PDB file of C-alpha atoms and ligand atoms in Angstrom:
ATOM      1  CA  MET A 159      -6.946  49.313   9.435  1.00 77.00           C
ATOM      2  CA  ASP A 160      -4.418  51.771  10.059  1.00 92.00           C
ATOM      3  CA  LEU A 161      -0.715  52.138   8.692  1.00 95.00           C
ATOM      4  CA  GLN A 162       2.150  53.720   9.265  1.00 97.00           C
ATOM      5  CA  LEU A 163       4.905  53.822   7.396  1.00 98.00           C
ATOM      6  CA  LEU A 164       8.104  51.894   8.912  1.00 98.00           C
ATOM      7  CA  HIS A 165      10.291  51.729   5.817  1.00 98.00           C
ATOM      8  CA  SER A 166       9.626  53.183   2.472  1.00 98.00           C
ATOM      9  CA  GLN A 167      11.052  51.334  -1.032  1.00 98.00           C
ATOM     10  CA  ALA A 168      13.815  53.688  -1.380  1.00 98.00           C
ATOM     11  CA  ALA A 169      14.965  52.647   1.902  1.00 98.00           C
ATOM     12  CA  ILE A 170      14.535  49.075   1.111  1.00 98.00           C
ATOM     13  CA  GLU A 171      16.279  48.954  -1.438  1.00 98.00           C
ATOM     14  CA  GLN A 172      19.678  50.609  -0.644  1.00 98.00           C
ATOM     15  CA  ARG A 173      19.207  48.037   2.693  1.00 98.00           C
ATOM     16  CA  VAL A 174      18.746  45.106  -0.039  1.00 98.00           C
ATOM     17  CA  GLY A 175      21.633  46.392  -2.253  1.00 98.00           C
ATOM     18  CA  GLU A 176      24.113  46.188   1.165  1.00 98.00           C
ATOM     19  CA  LEU A 177      22.919  42.860   2.216  1.00 98.00           C
ATOM     20  CA  ALA A 178      23.743  41.877  -1.158  1.00 98.00           C
ATOM     21  CA  GLU A 179      26.856  42.988  -1.801  1.00 98.00           C
ATOM     22  CA  SER A 180      28.178  41.418   1.976  1.00 98.00           C
ATOM     23  CA  ILE A 181      26.252  38.011   0.440  1.00 98.00           C
ATOM     24  CA  SER A 182      28.434  38.330  -2.890  1.00 98.00           C
ATOM     25  CA  ARG A 183      31.760  39.075  -1.586  1.00 98.00           C
ATOM     26  CA  ASP A 184      31.006  35.952   1.906  1.00 98.00           C
ATOM     27  CA  TYR A 185      30.058  33.327  -1.370  1.00 98.00           C
ATOM     28  CA  ARG A 186      32.956  34.364  -4.104  1.00 98.00           C
ATOM     29  CA  GLY A 187      33.598  30.625  -5.290  1.00 97.00           C
ATOM     30  CA  LYS A 188      30.767  28.599  -2.999  1.00 98.00           C
ATOM     31  CA  ASP A 189      28.516  26.929  -4.037  1.00 97.00           C
ATOM     32  CA  LEU A 190      25.274  28.631  -3.390  1.00 98.00           C
ATOM     33  CA  VAL A 191      22.239  27.658  -3.062  1.00 98.00           C
ATOM     34  CA  VAL A 192      19.306  30.071  -1.442  1.00 98.00           C
ATOM     35  CA  ILE A 193      16.512  28.632   0.145  1.00 98.00           C
ATOM     36  CA  GLY A 194      13.325  30.478   0.485  1.00 98.00           C
ATOM     37  CA  ILE A 195      10.742  30.600   3.184  1.00 98.00           C
ATOM     38  CA  LEU A 196       7.210  31.209   1.540  1.00 97.00           C
ATOM     39  CA  LYS A 197       5.178  32.991   1.259  1.00 96.00           C
ATOM     40  CA  GLY A 198       6.520  35.621   3.214  1.00 97.00           C
ATOM     41  CA  ALA A 199      10.335  35.835   1.817  1.00 98.00           C
ATOM     42  CA  PHE A 200       8.932  35.931  -1.975  1.00 98.00           C
ATOM     43  CA  ILE A 201       9.498  39.180  -2.548  1.00 98.00           C
ATOM     44  CA  PHE A 202      12.224  40.033  -0.634  1.00 98.00           C
ATOM     45  CA  MET A 203      14.608  36.867  -2.491  1.00 98.00           C
ATOM     46  CA  ALA A 204      13.301  38.512  -5.938  1.00 98.00           C
ATOM     47  CA  ASP A 205      14.841  41.716  -5.211  1.00 98.00           C
ATOM     48  CA  LEU A 206      17.742  40.397  -3.255  1.00 98.00           C
ATOM     49  CA  LEU A 207      18.976  38.165  -6.134  1.00 98.00           C
ATOM     50  CA  ARG A 208      18.871  40.376  -8.833  1.00 98.00           C
ATOM     51  CA  LYS A 209      21.205  41.811  -6.739  1.00 98.00           C
ATOM     52  CA  LEU A 210      23.723  39.349  -6.514  1.00 98.00           C
ATOM     53  CA  SER A 211      26.916  39.201  -8.243  1.00 98.00           C
ATOM     54  CA  VAL A 212      27.734  35.392  -7.571  1.00 98.00           C
ATOM     55  CA  PRO A 213      25.255  32.367  -8.932  1.00 98.00           C
ATOM     56  CA  CYS A 214      23.032  30.900  -7.320  1.00 98.00           C
ATOM     57  CA  THR A 215      20.231  28.093  -7.491  1.00 98.00           C
ATOM     58  CA  VAL A 216      17.127  28.684  -5.446  1.00 98.00           C
ATOM     59  CA  ASP A 217      14.459  26.276  -3.854  1.00 98.00           C
ATOM     60  CA  PHE A 218      11.613  27.291  -1.462  1.00 98.00           C
ATOM     61  CA  VAL A 219      10.137  25.404   1.582  1.00 98.00           C
ATOM     62  CA  ARG A 220       6.680  26.695   2.742  1.00 97.00           C
ATOM     63  CA  LEU A 221       5.968  26.802   6.383  1.00 91.00           C
ATOM     64  CA  THR A 222       3.241  27.441   8.155  1.00 84.00           C
ATOM     65  CA  SER A 223       2.781  28.894  11.807  1.00 70.00           C
ATOM     66  CA  TYR A 224       0.345  31.751  11.988  1.00 56.00           C
ATOM     67  CA  GLY A 225      -3.487  31.271  11.421  1.00 50.00           C
ATOM     68  CA  ALA A 226      -5.630  34.123  11.325  1.00 46.00           C
ATOM     69  CA  ASP A 227      -4.194  35.400  14.092  1.00 54.00           C
ATOM     70  CA  SER A 228      -0.785  37.812  14.754  1.00 54.00           C
ATOM     71  CA  VAL A 229       0.662  35.575  17.867  1.00 58.00           C
ATOM     72  CA  THR A 230       2.262  32.143  17.103  1.00 58.00           C
ATOM     73  CA  THR A 231       0.799  29.199  17.603  1.00 63.00           C
ATOM     74  CA  GLY A 232       4.091  27.996  18.720  1.00 72.00           C
ATOM     75  CA  LYS A 233       3.451  25.240  16.515  1.00 80.00           C
ATOM     76  CA  VAL A 234       5.326  24.829  12.630  1.00 89.00           C
ATOM     77  CA  ILE A 235       4.283  23.134   9.772  1.00 89.00           C
ATOM     78  CA  ILE A 236       6.324  22.020   6.767  1.00 94.00           C
ATOM     79  CA  THR A 237       4.191  22.333   3.770  1.00 95.00           C
ATOM     80  CA  LYS A 238       6.343  22.287   1.238  1.00 97.00           C
ATOM     81  CA  ASP A 239       9.669  20.626   1.559  1.00 97.00           C
ATOM     82  CA  ILE A 240      12.524  21.989  -0.639  1.00 98.00           C
ATOM     83  CA  GLU A 241      12.817  20.064  -3.810  1.00 97.00           C
ATOM     84  CA  THR A 242      16.803  19.227  -5.045  1.00 96.00           C
ATOM     85  CA  SER A 243      19.777  18.152  -2.842  1.00 97.00           C
ATOM     86  CA  ILE A 244      21.870  19.960  -0.522  1.00 98.00           C
ATOM     87  CA  VAL A 245      24.348  18.202   0.430  1.00 98.00           C
ATOM     88  CA  GLN A 246      27.520  19.973   0.185  1.00 98.00           C
ATOM     89  CA  LYS A 247      26.328  22.929  -1.092  1.00 98.00           C
ATOM     90  CA  ASP A 248      26.436  26.544   0.496  1.00 98.00           C
ATOM     91  CA  VAL A 249      22.997  27.323   1.533  1.00 98.00           C
ATOM     92  CA  LEU A 250      21.651  30.728   2.683  1.00 98.00           C
ATOM     93  CA  ILE A 251      18.148  30.558   4.119  1.00 98.00           C
ATOM     94  CA  VAL A 252      16.021  33.941   3.143  1.00 98.00           C
ATOM     95  CA  GLU A 253      13.477  34.527   5.766  1.00 98.00           C
ATOM     96  CA  ASP A 254      11.029  38.575   6.129  1.00 98.00           C
ATOM     97  CA  ILE A 255      11.024  38.486   9.404  1.00 98.00           C
ATOM     98  CA  ILE A 256      12.249  36.311  12.756  1.00 97.00           C
ATOM     99  CA  ASP A 257      10.111  37.129  16.163  1.00 95.00           C
ATOM    100  CA  SER A 258       9.623  34.302  18.301  1.00 94.00           C
ATOM    101  CA  GLY A 259      12.467  32.555  16.317  1.00 95.00           C
ATOM    102  CA  ILE A 260      10.368  29.020  16.789  1.00 94.00           C
ATOM    103  CA  SER A 261       9.997  29.202  12.638  1.00 94.00           C
ATOM    104  CA  MET A 262      13.942  29.887  12.302  1.00 95.00           C
ATOM    105  CA  ASN A 263      14.757  27.549  14.903  1.00 95.00           C
ATOM    106  CA  PHE A 264      12.721  24.322  13.347  1.00 94.00           C
ATOM    107  CA  ILE A 265      14.003  25.007   9.331  1.00 96.00           C
ATOM    108  CA  HIS A 266      17.367  25.125  10.294  1.00 96.00           C
ATOM    109  CA  ARG A 267      17.695  22.067  12.007  1.00 95.00           C
ATOM    110  CA  TRP A 268      15.156  20.565   9.389  1.00 95.00           C
ATOM    111  CA  LEU A 269      18.119  21.635   6.787  1.00 97.00           C
ATOM    112  CA  ALA A 270      21.265  20.829   9.129  1.00 98.00           C
ATOM    113  CA  GLU A 271      20.201  17.280   8.334  1.00 97.00           C
ATOM    114  CA  ARG A 272      20.863  17.445   5.437  1.00 97.00           C
ATOM    115  CA  ASN A 273      24.071  17.774   5.415  1.00 98.00           C
ATOM    116  CA  PRO A 274      25.044  21.256   3.610  1.00 98.00           C
ATOM    117  CA  ARG A 275      28.480  22.204   3.766  1.00 98.00           C
ATOM    118  CA  SER A 276      27.411  25.540   5.197  1.00 98.00           C
ATOM    119  CA  LEU A 277      24.117  26.586   6.593  1.00 98.00           C
ATOM    120  CA  LYS A 278      23.286  30.564   6.964  1.00 98.00           C
ATOM    121  CA  VAL A 279      20.328  32.720   7.286  1.00 98.00           C
ATOM    122  CA  CYS A 280      19.221  36.165   5.559  1.00 98.00           C
ATOM    123  CA  ALA A 281      16.317  38.109   7.580  1.00 98.00           C
ATOM    124  CA  LEU A 282      14.873  41.074   6.327  1.00 98.00           C
ATOM    125  CA  LEU A 283      13.609  42.102   9.613  1.00 98.00           C
ATOM    126  CA  ASP A 284      14.227  41.493  12.693  1.00 98.00           C
ATOM    127  CA  LYS A 285      12.284  41.802  16.877  1.00 97.00           C
ATOM    128  CA  PRO A 286      15.042  40.311  19.283  1.00 96.00           C
ATOM    129  CA  SER A 287      12.978  41.627  22.130  1.00 95.00           C
ATOM    130  CA  ARG A 288      10.266  38.710  21.152  1.00 94.00           C
ATOM    131  CA  ARG A 289      12.478  35.687  21.000  1.00 95.00           C
ATOM    132  CA  ARG A 290      10.832  33.180  22.898  1.00 93.00           C
ATOM    133  CA  VAL A 291      13.743  30.331  21.523  1.00 94.00           C
ATOM    134  CA  GLY A 292      17.537  31.365  20.899  1.00 92.00           C
ATOM    135  CA  PHE A 293      18.207  32.264  17.362  1.00 93.00           C
ATOM    136  CA  GLU A 294      20.507  35.145  15.547  1.00 95.00           C
ATOM    137  CA  ALA A 295      20.351  35.476  12.036  1.00 97.00           C
ATOM    138  CA  ASP A 296      24.054  35.292   9.902  1.00 98.00           C
ATOM    139  CA  TYR A 297      22.771  39.002   7.650  1.00 98.00           C
ATOM    140  CA  VAL A 298      19.427  41.498   8.827  1.00 98.00           C
ATOM    141  CA  GLY A 299      18.291  44.223   7.330  1.00 98.00           C
ATOM    142  CA  PHE A 300      16.332  45.984   9.852  1.00 98.00           C
ATOM    143  CA  CYS A 301      16.019  45.556  13.535  1.00 98.00           C
ATOM    144  CA  ILE A 302      12.308  46.519  14.587  1.00 97.00           C
ATOM    145  CA  ASP A 303      10.399  47.170  17.854  1.00 96.00           C
ATOM    146  CA  ASP A 304       7.520  44.887  18.726  1.00 95.00           C
ATOM    147  CA  PHE A 305       5.609  46.164  16.059  1.00 94.00           C
ATOM    148  CA  PHE A 306       2.921  43.518  14.147  1.00 96.00           C
ATOM    149  CA  VAL A 307       4.013  44.895   9.934  1.00 98.00           C
ATOM    150  CA  VAL A 308       3.090  44.190   6.759  1.00 98.00           C
ATOM    151  CA  GLY A 309       4.012  44.901   3.154  1.00 98.00           C
ATOM    152  CA  TYR A 310       6.877  44.126   0.986  1.00 98.00           C
ATOM    153  CA  GLY A 311       5.782  40.256   1.213  1.00 98.00           C
ATOM    154  CA  LEU A 312       4.667  40.243   5.161  1.00 98.00           C
ATOM    155  CA  ASP A 313       0.664  39.920   5.168  1.00 96.00           C
ATOM    156  CA  PHE A 314      -1.694  40.444   7.998  1.00 95.00           C
ATOM    157  CA  ASP A 315      -4.013  37.495   7.477  1.00 93.00           C
ATOM    158  CA  GLU A 316      -3.064  36.804   3.732  1.00 95.00           C
ATOM    159  CA  ASN A 317      -3.191  40.510   3.025  1.00 96.00           C
ATOM    160  CA  PHE A 318      -1.034  43.868   1.969  1.00 97.00           C
ATOM    161  CA  ARG A 319       1.477  41.467   0.783  1.00 98.00           C
ATOM    162  CA  PHE A 320       1.745  43.364  -2.496  1.00 98.00           C
ATOM    163  CA  LEU A 321       2.970  46.402  -1.034  1.00 98.00           C
ATOM    164  CA  PRO A 322       5.644  48.068  -1.857  1.00 98.00           C
ATOM    165  CA  ASP A 323       6.914  49.253   1.551  1.00 98.00           C
ATOM    166  CA  VAL A 324       6.501  48.341   4.709  1.00 98.00           C
ATOM    167  CA  TYR A 325       4.260  49.112   7.742  1.00 98.00           C
ATOM    168  CA  ILE A 326       3.326  48.915  11.011  1.00 98.00           C
ATOM    169  CA  VAL A 327      -0.127  47.981  11.876  1.00 96.00           C
ATOM    170  CA  GLN A 328      -1.926  49.959  14.332  1.00 88.00           C
ATOM    171  CA  LYS A 329      -5.543  49.266  14.148  1.00 67.00           C
ATOM    172  CA  ILE A 330      -7.605  46.671  12.843  1.00 61.00           C
ATOM    173  CA  GLY A 331     -11.200  47.681  12.800  1.00 62.00           C
ATOM    174  CA  GLY A 332     -11.030  50.074  15.189  1.00 62.00           C
ATOM    175  CA  GLU A 333      -9.136  48.249  18.121  1.00 66.00           C
ATOM    176  CA  ALA A 334      -5.449  49.197  18.607  1.00 65.00           C
ATOM    177  CA  LEU A 335      -3.334  46.121  17.789  1.00 65.00           C
ATOM    178  CA  GLN A 336      -0.303  47.807  20.160  1.00 57.00           C
TER     179      GLN A 336
HETATM  180  P1  IMP B 505       8.271  32.546  14.833  1.00 70.70           P
HETATM  181  O1  IMP B 505       8.248  31.498  14.304  1.00 70.70           O
HETATM  182  O2  IMP B 505       7.656  33.572  15.374  1.00 70.70           O
HETATM  183  O3  IMP B 505       9.833  34.062  14.247  1.00 70.70           O
HETATM  184  O4  IMP B 505       7.834  34.013  13.411  1.00 70.70           O
HETATM  185  C1  IMP B 505       8.145  33.964  11.991  1.00 70.70           C
HETATM  186  C2  IMP B 505       6.764  34.163  11.107  1.00 70.70           C
HETATM  187  O5  IMP B 505       6.064  34.588  11.459  1.00 70.70           O
HETATM  188  C3  IMP B 505       7.581  35.139   9.661  1.00 70.70           C
HETATM  189  O6  IMP B 505       8.278  34.360   9.197  1.00 70.70           O
HETATM  190  C4  IMP B 505       6.351  35.591   9.821  1.00 70.70           C
HETATM  191  O7  IMP B 505       5.623  34.752   8.133  1.00 70.70           O
HETATM  192  C5  IMP B 505       5.583  35.381  10.891  1.00 70.70           C
HETATM  193  N1  IMP B 505       5.298  36.721  11.236  1.00 70.70           N
HETATM  194  C6  IMP B 505       6.238  37.163  12.823  1.00 70.70           C
HETATM  195  N2  IMP B 505       5.958  38.724  12.537  1.00 70.70           N
HETATM  196  C7  IMP B 505       5.563  39.150  11.738  1.00 70.70           C
HETATM  197  C8  IMP B 505       4.814  40.514  11.332  1.00 70.70           C
HETATM  198  O8  IMP B 505       4.941  41.776  12.106  1.00 70.70           O
HETATM  199  N3  IMP B 505       4.167  40.984   9.882  1.00 70.70           N
HETATM  200  C9  IMP B 505       4.052  39.495   9.159  1.00 70.70           C
HETATM  201  N4  IMP B 505       4.706  38.534   9.502  1.00 70.70           N
HETATM  202  C10 IMP B 505       4.681  38.155  10.588  1.00 70.70           C
HETATM  203 MG1   MG B 506       7.566  33.587   6.821  1.00 70.70          MG
END
């Protein structure tokens, strides 16, 4: 497997700080609930929350749409729902990456039905050229080209989530991915 550095730990930390600043400004005096999408968002969410200067509560949703492959099946399954009420709360969904837009489109509609006061999305990475359904995040760390990336929570077949930087996967077992 060939990995090529895309965003270093230092660059990510700097950008996460900027996102936290915008979010803290926008949610001052609000009733913020941050909902992380497992598993991919766990590292990003942990870093982002520690840089916020406003209080919040947290919850998680676990979605599955990918198998051991790098292309979406187009089908989203919720394997873990939130465990707290978001009625009249200011909800911020935290996601690792938006690709086809199918997962975010689905979860946004799923949570909107629970009557939050507001509902926004923060994604570390966005691949706008890959959209199959319309979706725009409110806060985006980095827009990237059509690469498959791993690290900082993102996986390929459950591997590489622990890496502190984000890498482009170039080859798997001698076969070029892109
Ligand atoms: P979407 O429904 O196609 O937008 O897919 C979003 C989900 O697919 C993300 O939450 C990731 O879990 C996964 N995903 C999409 N692109 C990548 C990637 O480049 N690396 C790792 N996971 C990805
Ligand atoms: Mg994900």
